Short mmCIF file of C-alpha atoms and ligand atoms in Angstrom, two decimals:
data_model
loop_
_atom_site.label_atom_id
_atom_site.label_comp_id
_atom_site.label_asym_id
_atom_site.label_seq_id
_atom_site.Cartn_x
_atom_site.Cartn_y
_atom_site.Cartn_z
CA UNK W 1 1.31 -20.46 0.14
CA UNK W 2 -0.40 -17.57 1.87
CA UNK W 3 0.72 -14.99 -0.67
CA UNK W 4 0.13 -15.45 -4.37
CA UNK W 5 2.33 -13.60 -6.81
CA UNK W 6 0.73 -13.13 -10.17
CA UNK W 7 2.28 -11.34 -13.13
CA UNK W 8 -0.34 -9.58 -15.26
CA UNK W 9 1.43 -7.86 -18.15
CA UNK W 10 3.90 -5.38 -16.67
CA UNK W 11 2.19 -5.40 -13.26
CA UNK W 12 2.86 -7.77 -10.38
CA UNK W 13 -0.19 -8.59 -8.25
CA UNK W 14 0.44 -9.72 -4.69
CA UNK W 15 -2.62 -11.31 -3.10
CA UNK W 16 -2.64 -12.06 0.62
CA UNK W 17 -4.34 -15.44 0.57
CA UNK W 18 -5.64 -16.37 4.01
CA UNK W 19 -9.34 -15.68 3.48
CA UNK W 20 -10.36 -17.89 6.42
CA UNK W 21 -8.56 -15.43 8.73
CA UNK W 22 -9.55 -12.34 6.72
CA UNK W 23 -5.95 -12.20 5.47
CA UNK W 24 -4.45 -11.60 8.90
CA UNK W 25 -0.68 -11.36 8.69
CA UNK W 26 1.19 -14.28 10.20
CA UNK W 27 4.99 -14.52 10.06
CA UNK W 28 5.26 -16.63 6.88
CA UNK W 29 2.94 -14.24 5.05
CA UNK W 30 4.89 -11.17 6.14
CA UNK W 31 8.15 -12.90 5.14
CA UNK W 32 6.71 -13.85 1.74
CA UNK W 33 5.42 -10.31 1.24
CA UNK W 34 8.82 -8.78 1.97
CA UNK W 35 10.50 -11.23 -0.43
CA UNK W 36 7.96 -10.60 -3.20
CA UNK W 37 8.28 -6.82 -2.81
CA UNK W 38 12.05 -7.08 -2.92
CA UNK W 39 11.88 -9.17 -6.11
CA UNK W 40 9.41 -6.76 -7.73
CA UNK W 41 11.62 -3.83 -6.83
CA UNK W 42 14.66 -5.37 -8.49
CA UNK W 43 12.89 -6.55 -11.66
CA UNK W 44 12.91 -3.84 -14.36
CA UNK W 45 10.14 -5.73 -16.20
CA UNK W 46 7.77 -5.05 -13.31
CA UNK W 47 6.38 -1.54 -13.76
CA UNK W 48 3.67 -1.46 -11.07
CA UNK W 49 2.89 -3.48 -7.94
CA UNK W 50 -0.67 -4.12 -6.77
CA UNK W 51 -1.42 -5.47 -3.28
CA UNK W 52 -4.81 -7.02 -2.57
CA UNK W 53 -6.55 -9.66 -0.47
CA UNK W 54 -8.35 -12.92 -1.27
CA UNK W 55 -12.03 -13.28 -0.34
CA UNK W 56 -14.06 -10.66 1.50
CA UNK W 57 -11.21 -8.85 3.26
CA UNK W 58 -8.22 -6.80 2.21
CA UNK W 59 -6.25 -7.47 5.42
CA UNK W 60 -7.15 -7.30 9.13
CA UNK W 61 -3.61 -6.68 10.34
CA UNK W 62 -1.49 -8.76 12.65
CA UNK W 63 -2.58 -12.38 13.11
CA UNK W 64 -3.53 -12.18 16.76
CA UNK W 65 -3.80 -15.97 17.00
CA UNK W 66 -0.10 -16.24 16.22
CA UNK W 67 0.59 -14.41 19.48
CA UNK W 68 -2.02 -16.42 21.39
CA UNK W 69 0.52 -18.66 23.15
CA UNK W 70 2.25 -15.72 24.78
CA UNK W 71 -1.01 -14.13 25.88
CA UNK W 72 -2.45 -17.35 27.30
CA UNK W 73 0.74 -17.87 29.29
CA UNK W 74 0.55 -14.32 30.58
CA UNK W 75 3.73 -13.25 28.75
CA UNK W 76 3.99 -10.02 26.78
CA UNK W 77 4.73 -10.84 23.12
CA UNK W 78 7.96 -9.55 21.60
CA UNK W 79 6.39 -6.78 19.53
CA UNK W 80 9.73 -5.06 18.86
CA UNK W 81 10.91 -8.15 17.04
CA UNK W 82 7.75 -8.36 14.93
CA UNK W 83 7.89 -4.68 14.02
CA UNK W 84 11.58 -4.50 13.23
CA UNK W 85 11.89 -7.90 11.54
CA UNK W 86 8.72 -7.83 9.47
CA UNK W 87 6.68 -4.64 9.33
CA UNK W 88 9.50 -2.09 9.00
CA UNK W 89 11.12 -3.82 5.98
CA UNK W 90 7.73 -4.09 4.24
CA UNK W 91 7.05 -0.37 4.83
CA UNK W 92 10.47 0.58 3.51
CA UNK W 93 10.19 -1.68 0.48
CA UNK W 94 6.86 -0.10 -0.46
CA UNK W 95 8.10 3.45 0.12
CA UNK W 96 11.35 2.93 -1.75
CA UNK W 97 9.90 0.85 -4.60
CA UNK W 98 11.12 2.62 -7.77
CA UNK W 99 7.74 2.13 -9.45
CA UNK W 100 4.11 2.77 -8.45
CA UNK W 101 2.47 0.68 -5.74
CA UNK W 102 -1.29 0.35 -5.40
CA UNK W 103 -3.41 -1.06 -2.60
CA UNK W 104 -6.42 -2.70 -4.24
CA UNK W 105 -8.72 -2.68 -1.25
CA UNK W 106 -11.41 -5.24 -1.98
CA UNK W 107 -12.90 -5.43 1.52
CA UNK W 108 -12.32 -4.80 5.19
CA UNK W 109 -9.00 -3.27 6.25
CA UNK W 110 -8.05 -3.15 9.93
CA UNK W 111 -4.96 -2.55 12.04
CA UNK W 112 -1.74 -3.18 10.18
CA UNK W 113 -3.89 -3.93 7.11
CA UNK W 114 -4.70 -0.22 7.06
CA UNK W 115 -1.00 0.52 7.58
CA UNK W 116 -0.10 -1.59 4.54
CA UNK W 117 -2.62 0.23 2.36
CA UNK W 118 -1.35 3.59 3.59
CA UNK W 119 2.21 2.63 2.69
CA UNK W 120 1.22 2.17 -0.96
CA UNK W 121 1.29 5.14 -3.32
CA UNK W 122 -2.40 4.90 -4.24
CA UNK W 123 -5.45 3.23 -2.75
CA UNK W 124 -8.19 1.90 -5.02
CA UNK W 125 -11.22 0.65 -3.13
CA UNK W 126 -14.44 -1.23 -3.54
CA UNK W 127 -17.47 0.41 -1.95
CA UNK W 128 -17.61 -2.79 0.16
CA UNK W 129 -14.32 -1.84 1.81
CA UNK W 130 -14.43 -0.47 5.36
CA UNK W 131 -11.48 0.85 7.32
CA UNK W 132 -10.68 0.73 11.00
CA UNK W 133 -7.47 1.63 12.76
CA UNK W 134 -8.21 -1.14 15.22
CA UNK W 135 -5.11 -0.82 17.38
CA UNK W 136 -6.81 0.99 20.27
CA UNK W 137 -9.26 -1.92 20.52
CA UNK W 138 -6.39 -4.07 21.78
CA UNK W 139 -4.68 -1.23 23.68
CA UNK W 140 -1.85 -0.78 21.19
CA UNK W 141 -0.69 2.28 19.30
CA UNK W 142 -0.99 2.49 15.52
CA UNK W 143 2.13 0.99 13.96
CA UNK W 144 3.62 -0.34 10.74
CA UNK W 145 4.15 3.20 9.49
CA UNK W 146 0.59 4.39 10.00
CA UNK W 147 1.50 7.24 12.38
CA UNK W 148 3.77 8.56 9.63
CA UNK W 149 1.49 8.03 6.64
CA UNK W 150 -1.97 8.70 8.02
CA UNK W 151 -1.63 12.37 9.13
CA UNK W 152 0.23 13.14 5.92
CA UNK W 153 -2.59 11.66 3.85
CA UNK W 154 -5.69 12.79 5.72
CA UNK W 155 -4.46 15.52 8.11
CA UNK W 156 -3.86 15.37 11.84
CA UNK W 157 -7.47 15.92 12.87
CA UNK W 158 -8.82 12.95 10.92
CA UNK W 159 -5.81 10.81 11.84
CA UNK W 160 -6.50 11.49 15.50
CA UNK W 161 -10.17 10.70 14.98
CA UNK W 162 -9.35 7.35 13.43
CA UNK W 163 -6.71 6.51 16.07
CA UNK W 164 -8.61 7.61 19.16
CA UNK W 165 -12.22 6.87 18.32
CA UNK W 166 -11.49 3.75 16.29
CA UNK W 167 -14.78 4.01 14.41
CA UNK W 168 -15.31 2.30 11.09
CA UNK W 169 -14.65 4.55 8.11
CA UNK W 170 -17.01 3.61 5.30
CA UNK W 171 -16.13 3.94 1.60
CA UNK W 172 -17.78 7.34 1.02
CA UNK W 173 -16.12 8.78 4.11
CA UNK W 174 -12.76 7.29 3.10
CA UNK W 175 -13.07 9.10 -0.22
CA UNK W 176 -14.03 12.36 1.49
CA UNK W 177 -11.08 12.02 3.89
CA UNK W 178 -8.63 11.47 1.02
CA UNK W 179 -7.85 8.08 2.54
CA UNK W 180 -8.57 6.46 -0.83
CA UNK W 181 -8.04 7.75 -4.36
CA UNK W 182 -10.87 5.93 -6.16
CA UNK W 183 -13.96 3.99 -5.09
CA UNK W 184 -16.04 1.80 -7.41
CA UNK W 185 -19.17 -0.29 -6.76
CA UNK W 186 -18.18 -3.79 -5.66
CA UNK W 187 -19.46 -5.46 -8.84
CA UNK W 188 -17.37 -3.15 -11.06
CA UNK W 189 -14.34 -3.09 -8.78
CA UNK W 190 -12.25 -6.02 -10.10
CA UNK W 191 -12.38 -4.81 -13.71
CA UNK W 192 -11.87 -1.15 -12.88
CA UNK W 193 -9.00 -1.82 -10.50
CA UNK W 194 -7.32 -4.14 -13.00
CA UNK W 195 -7.59 -1.46 -15.70
CA UNK W 196 -6.20 1.22 -13.38
CA UNK W 197 -3.23 -0.94 -12.40
CA UNK W 198 -2.55 -1.83 -16.06
CA UNK W 199 -2.70 1.85 -17.04
CA UNK W 200 -0.14 2.76 -14.41
CA UNK W 201 2.08 -0.18 -15.42
CA UNK W 202 2.08 1.20 -18.97
CA UNK W 203 3.32 4.59 -17.76
CA UNK W 204 6.78 6.18 -17.88
CA UNK W 205 8.00 4.04 -14.99
CA UNK W 206 11.32 5.77 -14.33
CA UNK W 207 9.69 9.19 -14.14
CA UNK W 208 6.86 7.87 -11.95
CA UNK W 209 9.38 6.23 -9.62
CA UNK W 210 11.35 9.45 -9.37
CA UNK W 211 8.18 11.49 -8.82
CA UNK W 212 7.11 9.37 -5.84
CA UNK W 213 10.61 9.53 -4.36
CA UNK W 214 10.69 13.33 -4.72
CA UNK W 215 7.26 13.79 -3.15
CA UNK W 216 8.07 11.53 -0.22
CA UNK W 217 11.55 12.96 0.34
CA UNK W 218 10.48 16.57 -0.02
CA UNK W 219 7.98 16.33 2.82
CA UNK W 220 10.90 17.00 5.11
CA UNK W 221 13.21 19.38 3.28
CA UNK W 222 13.31 23.10 2.53
CA UNK W 223 12.53 24.68 -0.85
CA UNK W 224 16.17 24.98 -1.95
CA UNK W 225 16.81 21.30 -1.36
CA UNK W 226 13.57 20.41 -3.14
CA UNK W 227 14.50 22.51 -6.17
CA UNK W 228 17.90 20.83 -6.34
CA UNK W 229 16.32 17.39 -6.01
CA UNK W 230 13.83 18.12 -8.78
CA UNK W 231 16.59 19.37 -11.07
CA UNK W 232 18.71 16.25 -10.58
CA UNK W 233 15.73 13.95 -11.16
CA UNK W 234 14.64 15.94 -14.20
CA UNK W 235 18.07 15.76 -15.81
CA UNK W 236 17.95 11.98 -15.43
CA UNK W 237 14.34 11.79 -16.66
CA UNK W 238 15.14 13.96 -19.66
CA UNK W 239 17.65 11.34 -20.82
CA UNK W 240 15.16 8.46 -20.96
CA UNK W 241 13.65 6.85 -24.05
CA UNK W 242 10.23 7.47 -22.56
CA UNK W 243 10.83 11.22 -22.45
CA UNK W 244 11.79 11.24 -26.13
CA UNK W 245 8.74 9.12 -26.93
CA UNK W 246 6.42 11.35 -24.90
CA UNK W 247 7.52 14.49 -26.73
CA UNK W 248 7.47 12.75 -30.15
CA UNK W 249 3.94 11.48 -29.46
CA UNK W 250 2.81 14.98 -28.49
CA UNK W 251 4.24 16.48 -31.68
CA UNK W 252 2.76 13.66 -33.79
CA UNK W 253 -0.64 14.06 -32.06
CA UNK W 254 -0.78 10.37 -31.02
CA UNK W 255 -0.80 8.59 -27.66
CA UNK W 256 2.68 7.71 -26.34
CA UNK W 257 3.90 4.13 -25.98
CA UNK W 258 6.15 4.06 -22.94
CA UNK W 259 8.61 1.23 -22.30
CA UNK W 260 9.62 2.06 -18.76
CA UNK W 261 13.13 2.88 -19.93
O1 T3D J 1 3.04 -7.81 16.10
C1 T3D J 1 2.84 -6.65 16.47
O2 T3D J 1 3.70 -5.77 16.42
C2 T3D J 1 1.49 -6.25 16.89
C3 T3D J 1 0.95 -5.46 15.80
C4 T3D J 1 -0.34 -5.28 15.73
C5 T3D J 1 -0.84 -4.61 14.56
C6 T3D J 1 -2.29 -4.88 14.35
O3 T3D J 1 -2.64 -5.13 13.23
S1 T3D J 1 -3.33 -4.78 15.67
C7 T3D J 1 -4.92 -4.95 14.95
C8 T3D J 1 -5.24 -6.36 14.63
N1 T3D J 1 -6.54 -6.47 14.00
C9 T3D J 1 -7.70 -6.39 14.67
O4 T3D J 1 -7.76 -6.09 15.85
C10 T3D J 1 -8.92 -6.77 13.89
C11 T3D J 1 -9.50 -8.03 14.49
N2 T3D J 1 -10.64 -8.51 13.75
C12 T3D J 1 -11.88 -8.01 13.90
O5 T3D J 1 -12.13 -7.09 14.66
C13 T3D J 1 -12.98 -8.65 13.10
O6 T3D J 1 -12.52 -9.87 12.57
C14 T3D J 1 -13.46 -7.76 11.91
C15 T3D J 1 -14.29 -6.59 12.49
C16 T3D J 1 -12.30 -7.22 11.08
C17 T3D J 1 -14.39 -8.58 10.98
O7 T3D J 1 -15.43 -9.13 11.74
P1 T3D J 1 -16.36 -10.28 11.11
O8 T3D J 1 -17.45 -10.53 12.12
O9 T3D J 1 -16.75 -9.91 9.74
O10 T3D J 1 -15.42 -11.58 10.99
P2 T3D J 1 -14.87 -12.48 12.18
O11 T3D J 1 -15.80 -13.62 12.41
O12 T3D J 1 -14.46 -11.66 13.34
O13 T3D J 1 -13.50 -13.03 11.53
C18 T3D J 1 -13.49 -14.12 10.60
C19 T3D J 1 -12.31 -15.00 10.96
O14 T3D J 1 -11.12 -14.22 10.84
C20 T3D J 1 -12.37 -15.46 12.41
O15 T3D J 1 -11.82 -16.76 12.44
P3 T3D J 1 -12.72 -18.03 12.95
O16 T3D J 1 -13.22 -17.70 14.31
O17 T3D J 1 -13.83 -18.12 11.93
O18 T3D J 1 -11.77 -19.17 12.91
C21 T3D J 1 -11.45 -14.51 13.11
O19 T3D J 1 -10.87 -15.01 14.30
C22 T3D J 1 -10.39 -14.31 12.06
N3 T3D J 1 -9.67 -13.05 12.28
C23 T3D J 1 -10.12 -11.81 12.14
N4 T3D J 1 -9.19 -10.94 12.47
C24 T3D J 1 -8.10 -11.65 12.83
C25 T3D J 1 -8.40 -13.01 12.72
N5 T3D J 1 -7.53 -13.97 13.03
C26 T3D J 1 -6.31 -13.58 13.46
N6 T3D J 1 -5.96 -12.30 13.59
C27 T3D J 1 -6.79 -11.30 13.27
N7 T3D J 1 -6.37 -10.04 13.37
#
């Protein structure tokens, strides 16, 4: 297995497990990732999804060795097939996941590995993690959703810098760019990231899922549509057990215990 699926409390941890290839994405791994994301999405007991890598890398993108046969024979690989069959479903599953998704970026992220991290709601990183939108190095354009996510997260100027210059972005710069949400020293990273994922998994899952959907959807609508969308989502959120618990906890001056329901 090149993807391990590990349930820790209410969180599912997906670990890309090909450390010898720096967690490059071959077809079986992408297939397993899509299946695991689909299962996590459908399981109401899963209240957060964390994506990480085994060993010293987070993920270095497409497994270029998998395409080696085509290149050696002088044939262009069928990139449309790879993008539509594997990467697009993974991007959609992460975006549409009705619960928080976190990239736990333990080490180097390159190419579609960056794209995967960008497709998650939050990025938690070790200070050992470095980022490179490596596509231009092999004369490709950024893909797997990165042209959509990156300018929205860091702005067009920085997105262009990463895409055209292809320089490494170190942890402090990633934080300054807004590319990552938190950075911890490598030795503290596993514990801190685990605690952050657990905290999110203990949250009011339905409201968090609706909040991410609203924020994503409302990037492309006018104010009136956004107001209507918020109202509909708020009516639904106001009917949840977690809303009642949150208000009761406030009035009782105690921390809330959310059930994700
Ligand atoms: O299908 C499509 O639609 C195409 C889509 C493409 C999307 C993309 O993701 S394109 C971008 C692909 N990624 C890259 O170009 C990054 C390639 N890797 C590197 O530049 C370097 O490995 C790093 C700078 C990330 C790390 O360098 P270093 O020196 O720390 O490690 P290394 O020795 O280069 O790599 C260690 C092993 O991982 C090595 O295997 P070996 O020789 O020991 O057997 C290396 O070949 C392997 N590896 C690294 N990256 C990939 C890979 N194997 C397959 N595919 C990779 N992308």
